[in-house]
């Protein structure tokens, strides 16, 4: 096998009470990438589709940097061309850079006969992700690689836990087309938080993990609360509270900021609820000047996958 | 049935990363209480054994206050006598007041034909616990009533989750006979904590809940870390770090402060490890002037129970 085409999915990080550690994988939104072995050694980005102004030089490209990390570890007797069909908008808050970083290493690993496991692939992808977000984190990478819900227990050493989730869990996600700088989303967070709020957060987070294990939708609903980050970051997203309120009224189990925003995710039991939530969220932004994309997706339990 | 004798178990609250929300139940340590129906209406504490100076007046006694709370809700056509054989030392940090508060309401509920469920019994017991600890909390009450590991998701409304745990999990718990005032243990905690530490804590807590569900002892071990409370409260317990270090060296999965101390718990896989840990912990205090009690116990999955 000399060429592989893969689907590298969008992901939601943080998931309300799981700030910086929890994430899940989407099914219907993702980048497509072609990875091809070449005789010439090195990593070569040969095509970027999607209309975004992204660099071709491997050292400056997220997919290139993660590819180089794997390449240096594997020292293969070949090189690789990478074509990126970028379908996830950079800056949307649904793991655009993570999808690129994951796609290249997943594809190369397949072409090399899978010398690395998924945790090792995450280690390589972290290098690419760090190029985009200026820090090493894996809360989008882990769900993109492993699928489903993942808990990044620690970065050093890297430990990723796969959390089961009920079959009938659907996501509605809206991307208002505004720009939030990651630096701004980070600067707005306090360095210290009240202990009493931190306790509420881990009570909710522990409850959410329990609820995902037991498939208890009522408890998922009661656990999807973020008392630490949402009060700050939601200020950066116009109409956030209205979107969330309408999503809940329409039957969502919960809603929150996807990653550092501006996308807003909600979780629902069953596709019908998720569609109703879609209509409700859509309606809020339709009444404004803000353009948006909106998607309904099942939780993707496989993560990144081979198209051919 | 006019009389019942019950065993009301000791409990460990906080469990390292689960500060203020997680607890588990012990098997081999607990109070014994006799509850008896009387024609005369009211709650009457008629015997207190164990050598502790505890009040007989129901309104001033933890078991009496929780009994009164149930009594007022049930409005039965009888009264109750309560005999307390106090085997858990007050102030030991293993839920002495919770055991008393739970014992009376559990026993009365049995004699009345179980009109209340365990969550309702916890509500009554909270009133008794509040007498002892000056605040309403359920992190010892919940494991005493439900058994096993419990997560108190919220106090208002009261929501208690029963977390499964692997069969082969044992506790070693040492009670150095020093006094720590609950007020002092509380005052030593900061009002605010670094966000970065709070994230570490909920990563560990979520991981612990996952590990208990999956029976992953390695992950239980890696999750039993408290970066928020232990650094402060451990200062109040002489030789704490030495006891913990020796417990871990002897094979404990983890160790921490039980409740607000001074007891120190550790968890081990299998009774042999738990016994080795017992020897190691014992040795530390044997070389000091401090008296201590030490126990090995299985996790008690039933909680409070009927003796006859």
XYZ file of C-alpha atoms in Angstrom:
616
model
C 0.000 0.000 0.000
C 1.532 3.296 -1.106
C -1.363 5.676 -0.709
C -4.150 6.103 1.783
C -7.080 8.484 2.064
C -8.355 9.187 5.507
C -11.139 11.048 7.288
C -9.877 12.993 10.280
C -12.786 14.090 12.434
C -13.701 17.287 14.212
C -13.823 17.074 17.990
C -15.265 18.908 20.968
C -12.911 19.606 23.863
C -13.757 20.541 27.467
C -17.403 19.371 27.377
C -18.662 21.749 30.084
C -17.357 20.371 33.400
C -14.348 18.582 31.848
C -12.256 21.653 31.094
C -8.833 20.812 29.659
C -9.232 17.032 30.027
C -12.411 15.716 28.365
C -13.274 15.572 24.686
C -15.447 13.709 22.222
C -15.380 12.921 18.529
C -17.813 14.005 15.804
C -18.940 11.833 12.941
C -20.122 14.074 10.163
C -17.503 16.824 10.144
C -13.843 16.334 9.386
C -10.892 16.847 7.094
C -9.980 14.489 4.290
C -6.317 13.804 3.730
C -4.307 11.728 1.286
C -0.943 10.386 2.430
C 1.382 8.915 -0.172
C 4.764 7.199 0.096
C 7.514 8.732 -2.044
C 11.004 7.576 -2.928
C 12.323 10.993 -2.077
C 12.891 11.224 1.647
C 11.169 13.909 3.689
C 7.683 15.285 4.352
C 6.080 17.187 1.484
C 2.753 18.959 1.645
C 1.656 18.924 -1.961
C -1.941 20.092 -1.907
C -4.129 22.168 0.400
C -7.791 22.480 -0.557
C -10.592 24.268 1.240
C -9.748 27.872 0.589
C -7.684 28.552 3.707
C -4.322 30.257 3.654
C -2.198 27.533 5.219
C 1.565 27.077 4.752
C 3.015 24.369 2.489
C 6.346 24.234 4.290
C 6.167 21.151 6.547
C 7.893 22.841 9.485
C 5.235 25.584 9.491
C 2.198 23.385 8.932
C 0.422 21.563 11.772
C 0.057 18.340 9.751
C 3.666 18.723 8.639
C 5.083 19.173 12.130
C 3.296 16.114 13.511
C 4.361 14.158 10.405
C 7.976 15.198 10.974
C 7.787 14.043 14.603
C 6.682 10.565 13.519
C 9.127 10.577 10.622
C 12.079 11.270 12.891
C 11.022 8.489 15.261
C 10.350 5.915 12.530
C 13.292 6.813 10.271
C 11.675 5.080 7.277
C 13.415 4.423 3.989
C 10.968 6.646 2.109
C 9.301 10.032 2.210
C 5.648 11.118 2.355
C 3.427 13.477 0.413
C 0.464 14.929 2.250
C -2.659 16.359 0.614
C -5.065 18.178 2.886
C -8.683 18.815 2.031
C -9.416 21.152 4.908
C -13.121 21.007 5.677
C -12.927 22.149 9.302
C -12.469 25.894 9.467
C -9.415 26.946 11.441
C -10.441 28.843 14.577
C -13.896 27.292 14.760
C -13.245 25.612 18.109
C -13.922 22.073 16.926
C -10.368 20.819 16.685
C -9.339 21.975 13.222
C -5.616 21.843 13.972
C -6.018 18.559 15.860
C -7.656 16.951 12.828
C -4.719 17.983 10.623
C -2.167 16.855 13.192
C -3.877 13.500 13.646
C -4.531 12.824 9.976
C -0.924 12.880 8.839
C 0.423 10.635 11.601
C -2.475 8.201 11.394
C -2.058 7.855 7.632
C 1.722 7.473 7.763
C 1.435 4.879 10.538
C -0.943 2.829 8.384
C 1.391 3.002 5.381
C 4.325 1.922 7.576
C 2.450 -1.121 8.922
C 1.372 0.407 12.248
C 4.646 0.578 14.152
C 3.063 2.957 16.697
C 0.043 2.696 18.985
C -2.543 5.449 19.352
C -0.946 6.957 22.427
C 2.348 7.229 20.557
C 0.538 8.794 17.608
C -0.946 11.312 20.032
C 2.585 12.165 21.223
C 3.588 12.989 17.638
C 0.380 14.898 16.970
C 0.930 16.993 20.121
C 3.933 18.554 18.368
C 1.711 19.699 15.509
C -1.031 20.885 17.835
C 1.537 22.909 19.787
C 2.415 24.805 16.611
C -1.182 25.977 16.330
C -2.055 26.590 19.960
C 1.350 27.433 21.461
C 1.016 24.772 24.142
C 1.102 20.986 24.292
C -2.359 19.626 24.890
C -4.282 16.594 23.706
C -7.921 17.247 24.507
C -8.855 17.395 20.823
C -6.178 14.972 19.599
C -7.230 12.145 21.902
C -10.873 11.932 20.762
C -9.812 12.382 17.095
C -7.472 9.372 17.381
C -9.375 7.123 19.789
C -12.966 8.135 18.998
C -15.801 8.419 21.499
C -15.187 10.274 24.752
C -11.632 10.527 26.021
C -10.178 11.782 29.268
C -6.598 13.017 29.085
C -5.510 12.116 32.601
C -2.083 13.637 32.162
C 0.156 15.001 29.437
C 3.470 14.036 30.977
C 3.425 11.085 30.966
C 0.667 11.023 28.366
C -2.258 8.940 29.614
C -5.528 8.772 27.716
C -8.634 7.011 29.027
C -11.428 5.850 26.745
C -14.749 6.567 28.427
C -17.757 4.582 27.171
C -20.929 6.455 26.241
C -24.508 5.470 25.495
C -25.373 4.679 21.846
C -28.140 7.163 21.536
C -26.115 10.291 22.272
C -26.137 12.990 19.581
C -24.383 16.302 19.185
C -25.688 19.525 17.745
C -22.940 22.035 17.113
C -23.180 25.567 15.812
C -20.252 27.626 14.593
C -20.952 31.364 14.585
C -18.490 32.872 12.121
C -16.715 35.206 14.464
C -13.079 35.141 15.448
C -11.952 34.436 18.986
C -8.226 34.536 19.455
C -7.033 31.575 21.525
C -4.770 33.998 23.368
C -7.793 36.105 24.314
C -9.806 33.031 25.355
C -6.921 32.062 27.577
C -6.214 35.510 28.998
C -9.814 35.911 30.125
C -9.525 32.961 32.526
C -8.572 33.635 36.144
C -5.352 32.119 37.468
C -7.124 31.178 40.694
C -10.651 29.920 41.247
C -12.775 29.638 44.405
C -12.266 26.249 46.072
C -16.028 25.917 46.449
C -16.466 26.231 42.667
C -13.656 23.766 41.991
C -15.455 21.249 44.236
C -18.693 21.759 42.295
C -16.771 21.236 39.063
C -15.197 17.929 40.109
C -18.484 16.732 41.596
C -20.055 17.362 38.189
C -17.126 15.898 36.298
C -17.023 12.714 38.379
C -20.793 12.454 37.974
C -20.510 12.851 34.203
C -17.927 10.052 33.990
C -20.252 7.855 36.080
C -23.229 8.832 33.922
C -21.375 7.989 30.695
C -20.467 4.579 32.140
C -23.996 3.840 33.258
C -25.782 5.426 30.283
C -27.821 7.590 32.646
C -29.120 10.436 30.457
C -30.734 12.234 33.388
C -27.422 12.339 35.178
C -25.588 13.419 32.025
C -28.032 16.313 31.951
C -27.512 17.240 35.595
C -23.716 16.971 35.259
C -23.175 19.128 32.174
C -22.499 22.314 34.099
C -19.394 24.422 33.986
C -19.040 26.864 36.869
C -15.369 27.625 36.202
C -14.780 28.568 32.570
C -18.143 29.270 30.965
C -18.873 32.411 33.022
C -15.744 33.995 31.511
C -15.501 32.634 27.996
C -19.191 32.898 27.219
C -18.731 36.674 27.259
C -16.668 36.342 24.077
C -19.483 34.657 22.135
C -22.400 36.877 21.059
C -25.824 35.483 21.988
C -24.244 32.580 23.880
C -26.741 32.513 26.736
C -29.686 32.743 24.347
C -28.377 29.862 22.221
C -27.828 27.726 25.292
C -31.215 28.524 26.797
C -33.023 27.746 23.550
C -31.080 24.489 23.108
C -32.089 23.357 26.588
C -35.702 24.409 26.012
C -35.716 22.380 22.791
C -34.680 19.261 24.683
C -30.868 19.282 24.850
C -29.333 17.492 27.822
C -26.782 20.251 28.108
C -24.767 22.747 26.132
C -21.460 24.504 26.421
C -18.561 26.119 24.633
C -16.689 23.805 22.262
C -13.001 24.136 23.053
C -12.233 27.809 23.436
C -15.129 28.709 21.163
C -16.782 30.239 19.289
C -18.597 26.975 18.441
C -21.325 25.962 20.880
C -22.108 22.264 21.317
C -25.090 20.552 22.816
C -25.762 16.902 23.589
C -29.139 15.234 23.138
C -30.705 11.840 23.588
C -31.679 10.625 20.123
C -31.455 12.228 16.717
C -34.944 13.757 16.869
C -34.048 15.821 19.909
C -30.739 16.783 18.324
C -32.604 18.021 15.229
C -35.050 20.037 17.319
C -32.086 21.555 19.111
C -30.551 22.374 15.736
C -33.664 24.319 14.740
C -33.665 26.179 18.040
C -29.981 27.128 17.926
C -30.227 28.106 14.276
C -33.147 30.405 14.980
C -31.135 32.477 17.445
C -28.361 33.325 14.969
C -30.759 33.622 12.036
C -32.114 36.706 13.764
C -28.651 38.299 13.781
C -26.054 39.460 11.265
C -23.770 36.597 12.197
C -23.243 33.809 9.666
C -23.027 30.292 11.019
C -22.587 26.613 10.219
C -24.576 24.036 12.097
C -24.243 20.252 12.259
C -25.917 17.287 13.869
C -23.697 14.281 14.492
C -23.677 10.992 16.322
C -20.775 10.504 18.708
C -18.089 8.913 16.530
C -16.750 5.937 18.446
C -14.035 5.076 15.924
C -12.200 8.353 15.499
C -9.952 8.904 12.483
C -10.600 6.334 9.781
C -9.508 5.073 6.383
C -11.620 6.117 3.373
C -9.539 3.937 1.005
C -40.735 -6.011 65.516
C -40.202 -3.649 68.418
C -36.448 -3.670 68.770
C -33.534 -3.757 66.385
C -29.785 -3.866 66.860
C -27.705 -2.400 64.084
C -24.094 -1.975 63.040
C -23.371 1.527 61.778
C -20.037 1.600 59.987
C -17.108 3.957 59.985
C -16.405 5.697 56.691
C -13.636 7.507 54.872
C -14.518 10.833 53.259
C -12.621 12.784 50.584
C -10.468 9.851 49.342
C -7.565 11.975 48.094
C -8.768 13.600 44.853
C -12.488 13.451 45.802
C -12.452 16.226 48.387
C -15.888 16.980 49.790
C -17.745 14.589 47.477
C -16.358 11.033 47.571
C -16.449 8.530 50.416
C -16.326 4.808 51.110
C -17.542 2.476 53.806
C -15.516 0.296 56.195
C -16.455 -3.190 57.260
C -14.718 -3.925 60.523
C -15.161 -0.682 62.435
C -18.471 0.798 63.485
C -20.913 1.672 66.258
C -23.539 -0.710 67.539
C -26.913 0.738 68.347
C -30.192 -0.624 69.684
C -33.401 1.132 68.666
C -36.586 0.228 70.516
C -40.198 1.318 70.030
C -41.853 2.805 73.134
C -45.432 3.678 73.942
C -44.289 7.028 75.216
C -43.895 9.420 72.334
C -40.565 11.111 71.689
C -36.905 10.249 71.194
C -35.064 9.006 74.274
C -31.377 8.232 74.420
C -31.227 5.697 77.221
C -27.705 4.340 77.129
C -24.334 5.512 75.836
C -21.461 3.066 76.110
C -17.877 3.435 74.984
C -16.512 5.847 77.563
C -17.138 9.082 75.689
C -18.774 12.093 77.251
C -21.773 12.473 74.937
C -25.078 14.180 75.797
C -28.221 12.174 76.571
C -30.575 14.987 75.614
C -31.829 14.141 72.116
C -31.634 17.728 70.850
C -27.929 17.852 71.749
C -26.946 14.398 70.523
C -26.105 13.686 66.869
C -28.104 10.437 66.825
C -30.912 12.234 68.623
C -31.093 15.147 66.197
C -31.250 12.901 63.141
C -33.823 10.722 64.930
C -35.928 13.799 65.660
C -35.790 14.836 61.997
C -37.175 11.473 60.904
C -39.627 11.429 63.804
C -41.112 14.767 62.804
C -41.480 13.646 59.199
C -42.979 10.234 60.020
C -45.187 11.375 62.931
C -45.502 7.797 64.229
C -47.874 6.725 66.970
C -45.007 5.699 69.232
C -41.665 6.850 70.563
C -38.134 5.431 70.330
C -35.381 4.582 72.752
C -31.850 4.668 71.426
C -28.880 2.887 72.939
C -25.487 3.760 71.518
C -22.437 1.579 71.894
C -19.922 4.070 70.555
C -16.962 2.191 69.149
C -15.750 4.892 66.740
C -13.880 7.573 68.642
C -15.290 11.044 68.096
C -12.763 13.229 66.269
C -10.941 10.319 64.661
C -11.782 11.379 61.102
C -13.588 8.177 60.158
C -17.151 9.386 60.369
C -17.935 8.923 64.053
C -20.785 11.428 64.074
C -22.064 10.137 60.713
C -22.294 6.606 62.115
C -24.394 7.846 65.033
C -26.587 9.980 62.790
C -27.138 7.124 60.346
C -27.719 4.415 62.965
C -30.725 5.999 64.602
C -32.592 6.824 61.383
C -31.793 3.501 59.754
C -33.039 1.591 62.812
C -36.205 3.663 63.201
C -36.979 3.309 59.503
C -36.734 -0.489 59.798
C -39.031 -0.545 62.826
C -41.559 1.643 60.993
C -41.630 -0.657 57.940
C -39.253 1.372 55.748
C -41.365 4.392 54.855
C -38.239 6.252 53.655
C -35.589 5.478 51.053
C -31.866 5.845 51.676
C -31.648 9.314 50.184
C -34.421 10.469 52.504
C -32.644 8.852 55.433
C -29.530 10.781 54.437
C -31.565 14.006 54.546
C -32.554 13.277 58.143
C -29.031 12.228 59.082
C -27.627 15.471 57.651
C -29.396 17.311 60.472
C -27.510 15.240 63.035
C -24.221 15.547 61.194
C -24.654 19.317 61.079
C -24.827 19.379 64.880
C -21.377 17.834 65.047
C -19.660 19.551 62.159
C -21.532 22.871 61.959
C -22.329 22.412 58.300
C -24.593 20.192 56.234
C -22.587 17.608 54.389
C -23.094 13.988 53.453
C -19.704 12.655 52.433
C -19.585 10.285 55.423
C -23.348 9.737 55.702
C -23.759 8.548 52.130
C -21.239 5.670 52.291
C -22.495 4.698 55.776
C -26.051 4.357 54.425
C -25.438 3.076 50.901
C -22.162 1.194 51.411
C -19.300 0.972 48.920
C -18.078 4.155 47.280
C -20.478 7.080 47.015
C -20.260 10.384 45.218
C -22.367 13.178 46.686
C -23.104 15.072 43.489
C -24.968 17.815 45.272
C -26.427 18.587 48.678
C -29.293 20.734 47.502
C -31.030 18.866 45.981
C -29.390 15.874 47.620
C -28.093 13.485 44.967
C -25.979 10.470 45.844
C -24.342 8.214 43.261
C -23.262 4.676 44.034
C -19.913 4.008 42.377
C -18.975 0.356 41.842
C -15.554 -0.827 42.991
C -13.473 -3.959 42.433
C -13.948 -6.823 44.923
C -10.371 -7.087 45.940
C -9.964 -3.570 47.324
C -8.870 -3.297 50.962
C -8.364 -0.398 53.329
C -5.714 0.079 55.951
C -6.494 2.935 58.292
C -4.476 4.313 61.162
C -5.771 6.697 63.797
C -3.034 8.578 65.597
C -4.543 9.711 68.901
C -4.107 13.402 68.476
C -6.802 16.024 68.296
C -7.419 18.082 65.189
C -10.194 20.595 65.533
C -12.494 20.541 62.512
C -12.471 24.335 62.628
C -8.677 24.325 62.351
C -8.725 21.764 59.513
C -11.150 24.021 57.705
C -9.383 27.301 58.442
C -6.109 25.996 57.018
C -7.639 25.579 53.536
C -7.286 28.423 51.040
C -10.450 30.077 49.756
C -9.007 30.099 46.247
C -6.894 27.523 44.461
C -4.807 27.722 41.283
C -6.897 26.779 38.242
C -4.076 24.542 37.054
C -4.259 22.520 40.281
C -8.045 22.312 40.115
C -7.700 20.848 36.594
C -5.219 18.246 37.880
C -7.638 17.386 40.676
C -10.634 16.820 38.402
C -8.491 14.891 35.916
C -7.530 12.597 38.792
C -11.055 12.455 40.170
C -12.629 11.599 36.808
C -9.896 9.005 36.299
C -10.598 7.479 39.709
C -14.315 7.156 38.924
C -13.403 5.500 35.610
C -10.888 3.231 37.368
C -13.453 2.139 39.978
C -15.904 1.303 37.178
C -13.363 -0.670 35.194
C -11.578 -2.264 38.167
C -8.253 -0.909 36.933
C -5.978 -1.030 39.989
C -3.095 0.630 38.162
C -5.294 3.587 37.334
C -6.698 3.705 40.887
C -3.084 4.019 41.979
C -2.256 6.783 39.503
C -5.456 8.687 40.350
C -5.186 8.754 44.145
C -3.462 12.124 44.304
C -4.684 15.209 46.077
C -2.965 18.409 44.986
C -5.512 20.709 46.626
C -6.109 19.768 50.260
C -3.357 17.385 51.344
C -0.544 19.960 51.102
C -2.346 22.022 53.772
C -3.998 19.509 56.060
C -1.099 17.076 56.146
C 0.776 19.726 58.153
C -1.636 19.095 61.019
C -0.809 15.372 61.252
C 2.592 14.502 62.746
C 4.639 12.066 60.612
C 2.023 12.172 57.835
C 4.496 12.120 54.951
C 6.489 9.296 56.522
C 3.348 7.178 57.050
C 2.239 7.773 53.483
C 5.657 7.039 52.002
C 6.003 3.814 53.975
C 2.470 2.718 53.025
C 3.254 3.218 49.343
C 6.595 1.431 49.690
C 4.798 -1.489 51.335
C 2.501 -1.831 48.332
C -0.436 0.517 48.914
C -2.146 1.846 45.794
C -2.456 5.236 47.438
C -2.935 6.943 50.761
C -4.423 10.132 52.069
C -6.103 11.927 54.929
C -9.377 10.379 56.052
C -11.939 13.171 56.253
C -10.284 16.107 57.986
C -7.917 13.745 59.800
C -6.075 12.772 61.852
C -6.734 9.239 60.532
C -4.744 8.253 57.465
C -6.222 5.721 55.028
C -4.603 3.678 52.338
C -6.090 1.423 49.697
C -4.510 -1.840 48.573
C -5.210 -4.649 46.157
C -5.816 -7.754 48.246
C -5.683 -8.381 51.968
C -2.024 -9.427 51.971
C -0.921 -6.052 50.666
C -3.256 -4.316 53.099
C -1.642 -6.227 55.976
C 1.867 -5.360 54.825
C 0.769 -1.745 54.662
C -0.592 -2.074 58.192
C 2.809 -3.215 59.458
C 4.537 -0.373 57.644
C 2.179 2.338 58.922
C 2.263 0.911 62.433
C 6.040 0.977 62.505
C 6.151 4.726 61.880
C 4.002 5.624 64.900
C 5.528 2.871 67.070
C 8.732 4.872 66.980
C 6.953 7.930 68.391
C 5.152 8.872 71.601
C 1.830 8.936 69.770
C -0.702 6.196 70.548
C -2.713 4.845 67.640
C -5.391 2.421 66.498
C -4.996 0.621 63.206
C -7.443 -1.448 61.183
C -7.576 -3.441 57.978
C -10.979 -3.669 56.325
C -12.583 -4.754 53.106
C -14.704 -2.114 51.414
C -18.161 -2.644 52.914
C -20.612 -2.714 50.032
C -23.733 -2.932 52.192
C -23.312 -0.036 54.597
C -25.315 0.084 57.809
C -26.841 -3.304 58.616
C -29.076 -5.199 61.019
C -27.356 -7.338 63.673
C -30.715 -8.710 64.937
